[in-house]
Structures are given as C-alpha cells and as structure tokens.
XYZ file of C-alpha atoms in Angstrom:
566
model
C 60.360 21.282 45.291
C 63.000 20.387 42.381
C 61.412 21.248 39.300
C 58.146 18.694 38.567
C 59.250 16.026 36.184
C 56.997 13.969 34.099
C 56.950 10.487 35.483
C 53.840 8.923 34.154
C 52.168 8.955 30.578
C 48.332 9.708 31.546
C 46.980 6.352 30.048
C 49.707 4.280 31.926
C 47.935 3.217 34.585
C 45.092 2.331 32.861
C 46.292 0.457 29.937
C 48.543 -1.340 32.163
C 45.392 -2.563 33.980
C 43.272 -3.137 30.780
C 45.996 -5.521 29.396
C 46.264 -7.644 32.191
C 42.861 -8.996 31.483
C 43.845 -10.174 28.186
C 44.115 -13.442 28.235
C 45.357 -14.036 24.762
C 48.714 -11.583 25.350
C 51.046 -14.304 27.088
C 54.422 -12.247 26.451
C 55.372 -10.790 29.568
C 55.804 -6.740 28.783
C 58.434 -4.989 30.549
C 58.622 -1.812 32.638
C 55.033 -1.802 32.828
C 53.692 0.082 35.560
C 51.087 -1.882 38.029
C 50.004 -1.998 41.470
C 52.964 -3.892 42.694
C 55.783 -1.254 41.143
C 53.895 2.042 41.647
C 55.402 4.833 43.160
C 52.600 7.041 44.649
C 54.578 9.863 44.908
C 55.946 9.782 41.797
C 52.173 9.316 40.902
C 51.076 12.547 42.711
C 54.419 14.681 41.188
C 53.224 13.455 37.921
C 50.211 15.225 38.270
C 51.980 18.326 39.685
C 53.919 18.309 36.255
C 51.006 18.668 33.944
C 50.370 22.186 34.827
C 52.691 23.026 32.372
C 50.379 21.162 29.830
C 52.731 19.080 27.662
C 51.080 16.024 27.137
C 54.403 14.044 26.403
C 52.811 11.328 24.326
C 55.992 11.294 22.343
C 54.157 13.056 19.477
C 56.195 16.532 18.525
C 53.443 18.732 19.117
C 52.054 17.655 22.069
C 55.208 18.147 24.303
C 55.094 21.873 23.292
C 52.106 24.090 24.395
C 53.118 26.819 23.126
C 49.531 27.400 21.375
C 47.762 26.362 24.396
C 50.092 27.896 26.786
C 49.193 27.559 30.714
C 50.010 31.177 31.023
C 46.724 31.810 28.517
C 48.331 34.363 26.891
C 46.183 33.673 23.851
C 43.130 32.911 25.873
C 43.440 36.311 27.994
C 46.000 38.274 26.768
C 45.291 38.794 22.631
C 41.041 38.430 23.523
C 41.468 41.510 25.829
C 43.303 44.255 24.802
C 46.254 43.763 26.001
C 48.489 42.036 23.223
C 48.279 41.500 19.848
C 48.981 37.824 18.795
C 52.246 38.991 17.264
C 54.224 36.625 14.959
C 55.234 36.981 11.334
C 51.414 38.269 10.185
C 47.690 37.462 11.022
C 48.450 34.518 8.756
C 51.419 32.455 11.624
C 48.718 31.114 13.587
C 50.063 28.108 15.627
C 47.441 26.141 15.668
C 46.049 27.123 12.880
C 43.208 29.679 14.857
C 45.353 31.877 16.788
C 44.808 34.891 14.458
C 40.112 34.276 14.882
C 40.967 34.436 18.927
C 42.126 37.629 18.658
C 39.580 39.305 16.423
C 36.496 36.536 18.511
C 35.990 34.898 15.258
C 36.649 31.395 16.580
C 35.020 28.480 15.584
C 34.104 24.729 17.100
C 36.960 23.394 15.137
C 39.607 25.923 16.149
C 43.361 23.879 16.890
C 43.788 25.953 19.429
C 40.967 25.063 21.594
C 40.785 22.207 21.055
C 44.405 22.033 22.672
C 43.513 23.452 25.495
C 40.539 21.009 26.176
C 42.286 18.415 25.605
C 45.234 19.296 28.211
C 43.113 20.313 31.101
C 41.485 16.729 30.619
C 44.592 15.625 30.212
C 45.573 16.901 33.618
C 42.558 15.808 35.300
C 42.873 12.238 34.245
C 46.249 12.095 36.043
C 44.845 14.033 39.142
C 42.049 12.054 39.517
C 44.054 8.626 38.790
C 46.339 9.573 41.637
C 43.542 10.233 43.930
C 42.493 6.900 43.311
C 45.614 4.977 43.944
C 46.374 6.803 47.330
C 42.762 6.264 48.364
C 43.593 2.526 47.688
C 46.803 1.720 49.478
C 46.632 0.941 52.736
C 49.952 1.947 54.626
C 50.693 5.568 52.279
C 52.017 7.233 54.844
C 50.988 10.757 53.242
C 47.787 9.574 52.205
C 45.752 12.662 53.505
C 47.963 15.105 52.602
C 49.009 13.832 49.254
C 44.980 13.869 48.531
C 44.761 17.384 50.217
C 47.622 18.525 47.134
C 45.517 16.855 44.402
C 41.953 18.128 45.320
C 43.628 21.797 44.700
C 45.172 20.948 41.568
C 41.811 19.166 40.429
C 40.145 23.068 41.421
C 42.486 24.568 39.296
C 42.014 22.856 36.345
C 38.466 22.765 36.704
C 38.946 26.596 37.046
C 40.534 26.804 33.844
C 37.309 25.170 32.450
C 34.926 27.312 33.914
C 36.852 30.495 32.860
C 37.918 29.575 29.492
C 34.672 26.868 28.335
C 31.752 27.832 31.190
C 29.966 24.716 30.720
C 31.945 20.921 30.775
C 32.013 17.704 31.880
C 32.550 17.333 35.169
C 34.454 13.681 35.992
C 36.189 12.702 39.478
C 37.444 9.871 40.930
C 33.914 8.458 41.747
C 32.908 8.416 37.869
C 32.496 4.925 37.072
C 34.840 4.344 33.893
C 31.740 2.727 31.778
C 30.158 6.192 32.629
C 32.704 8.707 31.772
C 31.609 8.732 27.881
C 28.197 9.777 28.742
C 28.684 12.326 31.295
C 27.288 15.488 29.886
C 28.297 19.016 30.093
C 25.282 21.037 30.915
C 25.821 21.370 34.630
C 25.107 24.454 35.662
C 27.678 26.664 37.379
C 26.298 26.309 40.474
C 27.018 22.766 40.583
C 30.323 23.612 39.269
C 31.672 25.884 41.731
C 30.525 24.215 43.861
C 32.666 20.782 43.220
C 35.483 23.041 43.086
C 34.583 24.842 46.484
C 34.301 21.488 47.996
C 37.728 19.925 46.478
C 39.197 23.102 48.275
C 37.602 23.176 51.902
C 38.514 19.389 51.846
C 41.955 20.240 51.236
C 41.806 22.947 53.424
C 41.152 20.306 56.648
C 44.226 18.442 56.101
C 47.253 20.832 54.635
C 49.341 22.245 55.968
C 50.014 26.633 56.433
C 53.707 25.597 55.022
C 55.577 23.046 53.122
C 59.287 21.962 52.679
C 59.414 21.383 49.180
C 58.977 24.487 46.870
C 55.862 24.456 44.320
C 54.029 22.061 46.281
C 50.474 23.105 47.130
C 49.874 24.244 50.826
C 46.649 25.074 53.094
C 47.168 29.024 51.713
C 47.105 28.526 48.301
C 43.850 26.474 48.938
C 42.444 29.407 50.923
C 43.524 31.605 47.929
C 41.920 29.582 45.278
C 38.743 29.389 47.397
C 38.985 33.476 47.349
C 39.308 33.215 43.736
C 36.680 31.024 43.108
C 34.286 33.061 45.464
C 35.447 36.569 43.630
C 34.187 35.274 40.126
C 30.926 34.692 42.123
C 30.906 37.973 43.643
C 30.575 36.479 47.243
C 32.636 39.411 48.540
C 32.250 38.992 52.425
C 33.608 35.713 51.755
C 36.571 36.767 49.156
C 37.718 39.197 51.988
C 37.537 36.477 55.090
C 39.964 33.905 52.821
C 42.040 36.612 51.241
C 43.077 37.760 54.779
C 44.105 34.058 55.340
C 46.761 33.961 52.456
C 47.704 37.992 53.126
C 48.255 37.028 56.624
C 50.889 34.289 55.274
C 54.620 34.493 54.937
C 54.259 35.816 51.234
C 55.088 39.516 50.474
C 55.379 41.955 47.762
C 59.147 41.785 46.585
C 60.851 45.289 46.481
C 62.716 44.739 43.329
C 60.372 44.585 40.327
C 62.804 44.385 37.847
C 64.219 40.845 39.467
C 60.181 39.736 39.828
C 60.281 39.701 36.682
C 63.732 38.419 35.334
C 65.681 36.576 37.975
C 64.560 32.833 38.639
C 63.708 32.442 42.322
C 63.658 35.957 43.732
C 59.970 36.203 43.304
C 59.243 32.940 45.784
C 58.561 35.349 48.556
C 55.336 36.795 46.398
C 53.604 33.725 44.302
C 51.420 31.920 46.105
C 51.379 29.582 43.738
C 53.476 28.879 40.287
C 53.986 26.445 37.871
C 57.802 25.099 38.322
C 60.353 25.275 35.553
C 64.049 24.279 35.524
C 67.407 23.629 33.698
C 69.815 20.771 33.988
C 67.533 18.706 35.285
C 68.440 15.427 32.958
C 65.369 15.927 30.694
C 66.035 17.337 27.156
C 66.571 21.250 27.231
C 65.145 21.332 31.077
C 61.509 21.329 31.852
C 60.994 24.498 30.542
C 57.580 27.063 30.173
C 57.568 26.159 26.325
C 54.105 27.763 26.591
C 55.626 30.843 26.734
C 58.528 29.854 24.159
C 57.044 31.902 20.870
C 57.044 35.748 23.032
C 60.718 36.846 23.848
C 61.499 39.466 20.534
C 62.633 38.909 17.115
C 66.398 38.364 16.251
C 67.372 38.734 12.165
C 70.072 37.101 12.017
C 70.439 35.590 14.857
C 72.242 38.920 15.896
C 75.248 37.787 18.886
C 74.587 41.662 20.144
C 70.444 40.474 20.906
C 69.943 39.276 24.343
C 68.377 35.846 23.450
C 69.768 35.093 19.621
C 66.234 34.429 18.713
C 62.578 34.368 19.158
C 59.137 34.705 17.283
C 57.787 38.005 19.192
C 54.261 36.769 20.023
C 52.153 38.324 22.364
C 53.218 41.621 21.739
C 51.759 44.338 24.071
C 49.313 46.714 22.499
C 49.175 50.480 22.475
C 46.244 50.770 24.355
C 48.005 48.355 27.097
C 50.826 50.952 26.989
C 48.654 54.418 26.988
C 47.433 52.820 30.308
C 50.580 53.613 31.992
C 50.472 57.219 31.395
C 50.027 59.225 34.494
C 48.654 62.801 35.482
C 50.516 65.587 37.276
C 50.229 63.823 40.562
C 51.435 60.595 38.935
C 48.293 58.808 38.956
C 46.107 57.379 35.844
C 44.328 58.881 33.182
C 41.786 56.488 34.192
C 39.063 57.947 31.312
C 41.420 59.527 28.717
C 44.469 57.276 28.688
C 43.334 56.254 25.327
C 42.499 59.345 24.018
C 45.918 59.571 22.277
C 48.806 57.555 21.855
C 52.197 56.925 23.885
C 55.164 57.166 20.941
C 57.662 54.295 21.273
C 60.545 56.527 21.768
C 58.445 58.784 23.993
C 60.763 59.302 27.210
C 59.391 62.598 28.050
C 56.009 62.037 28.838
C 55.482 60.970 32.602
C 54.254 57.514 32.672
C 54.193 55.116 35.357
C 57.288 53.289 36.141
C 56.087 49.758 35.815
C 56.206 50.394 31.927
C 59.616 49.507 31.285
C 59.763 47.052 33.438
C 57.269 45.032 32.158
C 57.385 46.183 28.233
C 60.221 46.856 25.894
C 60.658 49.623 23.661
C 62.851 50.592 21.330
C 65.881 53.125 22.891
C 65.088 51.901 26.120
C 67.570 48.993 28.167
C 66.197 45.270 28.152
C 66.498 44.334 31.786
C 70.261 44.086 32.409
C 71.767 43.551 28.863
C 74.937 45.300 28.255
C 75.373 45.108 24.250
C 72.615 47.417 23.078
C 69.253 48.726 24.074
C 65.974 47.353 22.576
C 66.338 48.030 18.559
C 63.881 48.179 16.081
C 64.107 45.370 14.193
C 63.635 43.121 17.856
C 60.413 43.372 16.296
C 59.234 41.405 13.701
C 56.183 42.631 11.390
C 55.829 46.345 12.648
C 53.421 47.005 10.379
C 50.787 44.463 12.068
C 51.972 44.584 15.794
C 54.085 47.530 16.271
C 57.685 47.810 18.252
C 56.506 46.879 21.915
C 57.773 43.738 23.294
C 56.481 41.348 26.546
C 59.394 42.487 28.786
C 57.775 40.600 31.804
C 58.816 37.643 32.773
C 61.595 36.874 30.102
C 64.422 35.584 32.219
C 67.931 37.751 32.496
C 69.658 37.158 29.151
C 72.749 36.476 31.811
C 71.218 34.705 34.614
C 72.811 30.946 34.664
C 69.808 29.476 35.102
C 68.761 30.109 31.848
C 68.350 27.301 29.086
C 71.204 27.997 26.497
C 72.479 30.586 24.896
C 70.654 29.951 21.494
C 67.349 28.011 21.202
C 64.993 27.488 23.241
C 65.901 31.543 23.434
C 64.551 33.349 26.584
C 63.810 29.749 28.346
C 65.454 29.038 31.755
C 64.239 28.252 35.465
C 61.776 31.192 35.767
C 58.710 30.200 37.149
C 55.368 31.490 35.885
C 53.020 32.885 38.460
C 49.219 31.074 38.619
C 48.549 33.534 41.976
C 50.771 36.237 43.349
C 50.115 38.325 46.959
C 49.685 41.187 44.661
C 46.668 39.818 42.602
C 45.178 38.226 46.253
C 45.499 42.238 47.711
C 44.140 43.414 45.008
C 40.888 40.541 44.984
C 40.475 41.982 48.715
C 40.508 45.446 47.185
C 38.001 44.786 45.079
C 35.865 43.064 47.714
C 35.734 45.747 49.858
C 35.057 48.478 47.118
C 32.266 46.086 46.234
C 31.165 45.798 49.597
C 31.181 49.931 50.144
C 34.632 49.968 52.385
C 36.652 52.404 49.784
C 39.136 52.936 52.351
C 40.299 49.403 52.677
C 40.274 49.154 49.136
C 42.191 52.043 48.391
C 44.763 51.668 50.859
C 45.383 48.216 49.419
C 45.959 49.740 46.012
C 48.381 52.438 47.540
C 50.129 49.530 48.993
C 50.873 47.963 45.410
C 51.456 51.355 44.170
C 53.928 51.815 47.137
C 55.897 48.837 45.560
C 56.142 49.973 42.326
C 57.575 53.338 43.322
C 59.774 52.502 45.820
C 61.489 49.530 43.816
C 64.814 50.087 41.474
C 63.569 52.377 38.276
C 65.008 50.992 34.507
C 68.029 53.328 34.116
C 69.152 54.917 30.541
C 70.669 52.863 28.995
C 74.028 55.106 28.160
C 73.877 56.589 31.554
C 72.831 54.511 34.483
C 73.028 57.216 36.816
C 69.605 58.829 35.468
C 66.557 57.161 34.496
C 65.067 56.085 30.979
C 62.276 58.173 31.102
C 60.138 60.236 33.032
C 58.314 58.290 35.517
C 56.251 59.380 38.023
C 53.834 57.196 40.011
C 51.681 59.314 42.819
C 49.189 57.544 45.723
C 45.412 57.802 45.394
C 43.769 59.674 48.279
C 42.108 56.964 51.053
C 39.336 58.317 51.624
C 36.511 61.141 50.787
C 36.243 59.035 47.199
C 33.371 57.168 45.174
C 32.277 53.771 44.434
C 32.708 54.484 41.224
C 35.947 56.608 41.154
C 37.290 53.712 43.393
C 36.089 50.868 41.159
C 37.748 52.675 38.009
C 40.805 53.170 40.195
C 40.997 48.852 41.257
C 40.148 47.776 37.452
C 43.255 50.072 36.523
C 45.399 48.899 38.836
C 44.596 45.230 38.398
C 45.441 45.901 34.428
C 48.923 47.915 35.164
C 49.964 45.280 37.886
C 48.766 42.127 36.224
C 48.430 42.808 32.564
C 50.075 40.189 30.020
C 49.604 37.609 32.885
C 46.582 35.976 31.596
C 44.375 38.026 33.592
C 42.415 40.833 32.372
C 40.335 38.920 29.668
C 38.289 36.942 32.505
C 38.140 40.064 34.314
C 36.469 41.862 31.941
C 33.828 38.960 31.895
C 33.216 38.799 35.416
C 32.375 42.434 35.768
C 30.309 42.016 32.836
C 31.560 44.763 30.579
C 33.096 42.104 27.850
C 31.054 43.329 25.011
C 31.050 47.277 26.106
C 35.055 47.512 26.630
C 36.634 44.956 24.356
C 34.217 46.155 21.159
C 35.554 49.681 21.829
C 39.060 48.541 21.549
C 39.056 47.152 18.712
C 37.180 50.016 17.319
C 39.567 52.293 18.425
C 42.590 50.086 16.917
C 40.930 49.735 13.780
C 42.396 52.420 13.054
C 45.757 51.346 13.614
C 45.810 47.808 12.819
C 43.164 47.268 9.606
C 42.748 43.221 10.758
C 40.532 44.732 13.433
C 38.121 46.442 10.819
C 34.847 44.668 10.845
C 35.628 42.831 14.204
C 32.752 42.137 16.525
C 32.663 40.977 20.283
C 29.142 39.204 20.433
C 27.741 39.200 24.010
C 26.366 36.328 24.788
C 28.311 34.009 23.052
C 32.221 34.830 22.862
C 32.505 35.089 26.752
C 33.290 31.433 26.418
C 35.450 29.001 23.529
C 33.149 26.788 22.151
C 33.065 23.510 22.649
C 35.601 21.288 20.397
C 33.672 19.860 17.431
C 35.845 16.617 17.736
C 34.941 16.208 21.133
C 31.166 16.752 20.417
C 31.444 14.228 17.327
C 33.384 11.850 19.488
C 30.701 12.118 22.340
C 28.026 10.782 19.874
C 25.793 13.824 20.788
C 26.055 13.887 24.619
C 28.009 17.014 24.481
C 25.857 20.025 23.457
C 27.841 23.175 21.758
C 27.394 26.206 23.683
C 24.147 28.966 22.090
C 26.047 30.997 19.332
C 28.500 28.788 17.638
C-alpha cells in the first residue's frame, strides 16, 4: 500500500457528532466530516497511519515522535543495554526525562511517558472509531475484512501497553462513551491477553494469507502477533503451532544484509509487518519515521563530505552491545566472557561477527555505501558521555532516491521500520522449542539466521573494496549433543546480535525474568566507563513497567491507580 497518510484528526468524528446537537450553533460549518461524507476507507487508512504516532493536532510537537518513537528505542533500546541515549549530554533530554529512562530513575510525571500513553490512546481511539463506523454501514462492501485489519492493529497497540505500562485501561468499541472516564486500569493480565488473543483469532477467521496493497495487515501477521502474544506468556506449544503458520508464508530471510538495512523496499520479502514511510507523497517532507529522526550521527558543520549533513546521534550503541559481537576461534560467541574486556573502536583485527558493521558504525570503517570518507570521529557528538559507535541499522543509503532531502530531515526517506520480521518469528520458534526440550529444532533455527549473516555481502575496507574491513568470522553452533542451558544462552545471544537496537531486547529481558540480575550488572560494569551510571539501580518489582502518567491519574479523578513503587 502507498505510504499511510493521515486523513482524519482522532476527535473528528466525534466532535462533528457532538456539535450537531447544539441547537444554539445555526452557522453551517464547512468540511465537516459526518455520516453522509465519510469515507470508510479513508477511515480505516487513518488508523493504519497512526502507527507512526504523530498525533497531527497541528501543535509542533505532537506531529514529531521523536521522544516517543514507535521504534521504542528509548523504551527498549537505552533501558537495556544496548544504547546509550546519546545526544549533546545527559542534560538533551527530549522530553525532558529521556536521560531518568536510561539510568530507571523515571518518575509519574516523566514527558516522555506520558507521550507514549497518550499516542497509543491516541491510536486506539481511531481504531476503535473505525470499527464502529464499518460495523454501522450497511452496504461496506469490505466490511469484514476492513474489521479483520483493525482488530490486529487494536492488538498491537494494546501490546505496546502491556509491554511498556502492564496494567491500563482497556476501552473498545462496546465502551459506552459516558463510561470511558471511569474505566479502570487494574485488569489483570489475564484479562488482557486475553482481549488481545481474541481481537486476533477474530481477525484470523476473515483475512486473508495475502493482500494487494503493501503494509496492509494480512491473516499471517495476525497468526504472528498471536505467536507473540502467546511467547510473552510462555505458552510454547502454542508459539510453535502459529509461528509455523507465518514461517510457512511467502516471507524469507533476505540475503543481502547490508540492503535490509539501508535500501527502502528490499527488505519486503522479510517483515511481516512494518510501519510504512514515504517521500513525495504531497505531505510536507513525506510521511517520514520522525521517531527515529534524532539517531543518524553528528555533522559539525554541516560537513558536504558527511553522508546525511546532519543529525543529533541519539541512540548510540553501547560497548557492551558491541563486545557481543566478538566471536571465538570457531566464530561463534563469547556467550559468558564477551564482556570481560572491551572491543576498541578502531579494532579491525580482532574476529568479530560480521553483522557488526553492518548494523553499527565505527570510526575507520565505510558507512554503508558512501564514497567521500569513512565514519570519522567527530560523526560523534559528546564522546566523552556516549563514545564513537553509531546506529548503522536502518539509516537509509545516503544515495538512495528515495530518501527525504539532502539536508534536514537528514537520514529520513522511504525506509520502512520493521514491527515483526521472519527472523525475530524463527527465532520465537527457537526459543519455543528450547523451552519445550527440542534443542535441535532450536538450534538449527539459529544456524539458519546465522547462515544468513555469513553468507550475505561482508562491509568492505573502505580504501580497498576488494578485502574486507575487518576480521570477521561467524561459525555454526553444533545441532545437537547440547544443553538446555548452553542452548538457551546460545537463542538469548542470537536474538540480541540479530535484533538489537530494534526495540527488542529490553522486554526480553523482562519476560525471561532476569531484568533486575542482567541490566543491574550492566550498568555496574559501565560505571566504570560512563560515571552517569554510578549509583544507578534497576529495582525489581517496580521498573519492569513506566508508571502510570500523573496527568492521566489526576485527570481520572482517582480511578486510575499508579502502579506499587512509584
């Protein structure tokens, strides 16, 4: 599908409706939206469009999610390990809490947060809306499977909720409006997953296996959120039967990495499912991921030789996100020492894994395909705090032409962002079957992604294309003859060097229950690097989950109860 536009501000509908009933308003308003001029599929692409959560209320801030990004790169990514929130200094904290995520210092009234609340209502208010005007015309033609494509976006957001918040209101078309301010949000999870189970095996009975339009949602990426939502439940048997329904699919791990992660379209064949961006589409700049707008690398200057003129280098990988990628002898992890020293920036001797440079930038070594220079130094901007890596992945080809512009918004373009790949649904059956005592399966899955990565194009030097830019060396595990244990080590690895910077690994840790344990460690460890970790604390118990939004609490009048610990 063209890239989703915005048709519909969320209250449109219903304000429309509320000032009909006035009697006392007897100018006719124009371009109102009603019953009688709705487009419902305009309606239903309008709800499509705010997974990309700009609220486009006209107000400057809300049309750019950049501290509430969809990707949750400062939900996952800067709470787990794998980036710091990068920037010019703990102190540039867009907004204004960015900085207590990453050390789990936040508090009821963070900015951020509260962003993110407010969008995923935001986008349930539209999905739900649009459920309720197909359910009320008559002669829709799509009306099933329009429905079918709005119960799965309703599961994701109410996904987003249960990783990010754990406990929340839970509101559907059925809520009465007179009811919706006293709904509380003490369900239990149960109940939760359970109305997102059911929005999915609904859809499941009337999509389709395949549909015409790109980015629309299809009967597999309903089966793949059902695996998803059955994983962080540990219902394994069950994970495995629906993840063989979307691996059985038409979608495939691509054999170039390099393009997965750069060129705009060539990785259709492996997401599942992806939030849709474009260029030239008529709106201002293009519907671009300005979620993601703060993390392509620092310019001075605005230096002609830098691949994207600009850029405010957030989310900047860690070290202990790039000591993962060191290998053994036989090219496979140092799965309990990768830590136990660190990976120099201009290390190309060391054998690492080849994934590395293709998904991380360092200095010395060439940025995707840019001809001018290879990553420098100052692409980084407060080395002191975050160091010289830089989020290589998914940062579009500084020369593709569907990029944005040559100057601001900097590394924006027509690259979609990935919600589910075939890679992360492999490696949810991996981890199924590990969990289920079948190492084989599991390991032979992980062999297959590892298969990928060695076989695809390797990031050349950048002076001599003809040999490689470092030493990379990527080996297979053995299939059999090995542990529970050895093999769970082995899929939590290969989950982080596959999917890491993707908004991933901080619900992961979670789920498996070693939140506390892992992510106190790291910042122990970095301490010693990085001084704004000194004194940090995970507590257990409490910073699993944001709190709830003090202005949504105080707005509730006391039906919403904050979660134990903040």
């Amino acid at each position: 599908m063209r890239k989703i536009k915005l048709f519909l501000a969320v209250l449109g509908i219903t304000m429309s409706v509320a000032s009909c009933q006035e009697d006392f308003l007897d100018v006719s308003p124009e371009n109102v939206i009603s019953e009688e001029n709705l487009d419902l599929e305009q309606l239903v692409v309008s709800a499509y469009s705010s997974l990309d959560y700009r609220f486009n209320t006209g107000e400057f801030r809300d049309n750019w999610p950049f501290d509430h990004a969809p990707s949750n790169w400062c939900f996952s990514d800067i709470r787990s390990g794998d980036a710091y929130k990068g920037g010019g200094g703990v102190g540039d904290n867009p907004g204004g809490g960015m900085h207590a995520l990453e050390i789990h210092q936040v508090f009821p009234s963070s900015g951020n947060v509260y962003s993110l609340w407010r969008a995923i209502y935001f986008s349930i208010f539209r999905v739900n809306s649009a459920i309720t005007a197909v359910n009320n015309s008559a002669d829709f033609a799509n009306k099933d499977l329009r429905i079918g494509e709005l119960k799965v976006l309703r599961a994701h957001f109410y996904f987003e909720l249960m990783k990010n918040f754990g406990s929340f209101a839970y509101i559907d078309e059925n809520t009465p409006i007179e009811e919706v301010t006293g709904v509380e949000n003490s369900f239990d999870k149960d109940f939760l997953w359970g109305k997102i189970e059911k929005d999915l095996t609904d859809a499941i009975l009337v999509l389709p296996e395949t549909q015409s339009e790109l980015g629309r949602v299809n009967k597999l990426v309903a089966y793949a959120y059902l695996a998803k939502a059955q994983l962080f439940q540990n219902k394994w048997s069950e994970v495995i039967i629906n993840a063989n329904k979307v691996i059985a699919g038409p979608y495939k791990l691509v054999s170039d990495i390099e393009k997965l992660y750069s060129s705009p379209g060539y990785g259709n064949d492996e997401n599942v499912f992806a939030i849709q961006y474009s260029v030239n589409d008529g709106s201002e700049f293009g519907n671009l991921d300005f979620g993601n707008l703060l993390n392509s690398p620092d310019s001075p200057g605005d230096d002609l030789f830098h691949p994207y003129l600009n850029g405010d280098d957030f989310d900047k990988p860690t070290q202990n996100i790039v000591n993962t990628f060191k290998v053994d002898a036989n090219g496979l992890p140092l799965l309990d020492s990768y830590n136990n020293s660190d990976l120099d920036p201009r290390d190309i001797s060391t054998p690492v894994d080849p994934r590395l440079d293709h998904s991380i930038g360092r200095p010395g070594i060439t940025w995707k395909k840019w001809q001018l220079l290879p990553q420098q130094n100052n692409w980084s901007r407060d080395v002191a705090s975050y160091g010289y890596y830089a989020r290589k992945k998914n940062q579009i080809d500084p020369y593709s032409d569907l990029r944005s512009s040559g100057g601001f918004p900097w590394a924006k373009g027509a690259l979609d962002w990935p919600l589910i790949k075939i890679s992360d649904v492999m490696l949810w059956k991996a981890e199924a079957s590990i969990e289920s005592g079948d190492m084989t399966t599991g390991m032979n899955i992980i062999n297959q992604i590892r298969s990928r990565a060695k076989a695809s194009p390797y990031v050349y030097d950048f002076y001599n294309n003809a040999i490689n830019a470092a030493n990379y060396s990527i080996g297979l595990y053995p299939s059999s003859g090995v542990t529970q244990q050895y093999a769970r080590k082995a899929l939590r690895m290969e989950r982080r060097l596959e999917l890491h910077n993707e908004g991933h690994h901080f619900y992961d840790l979670v789920r498996w229950e070693v939140a506390g344990e892992w992510i106190n460690g790291y910042m122990l460890s970095e301490s010693a690097k990085r001084n704004y970790y000194s004194g940090a604390s995970f507590t257990s118990g409490r910073d699993e989950y944001l709190p709830i939004p003090q202005i949504e609490i105080d707005a509730s009048g006391g039906v919403y109860k904050q979660r134990l610990g903040y």
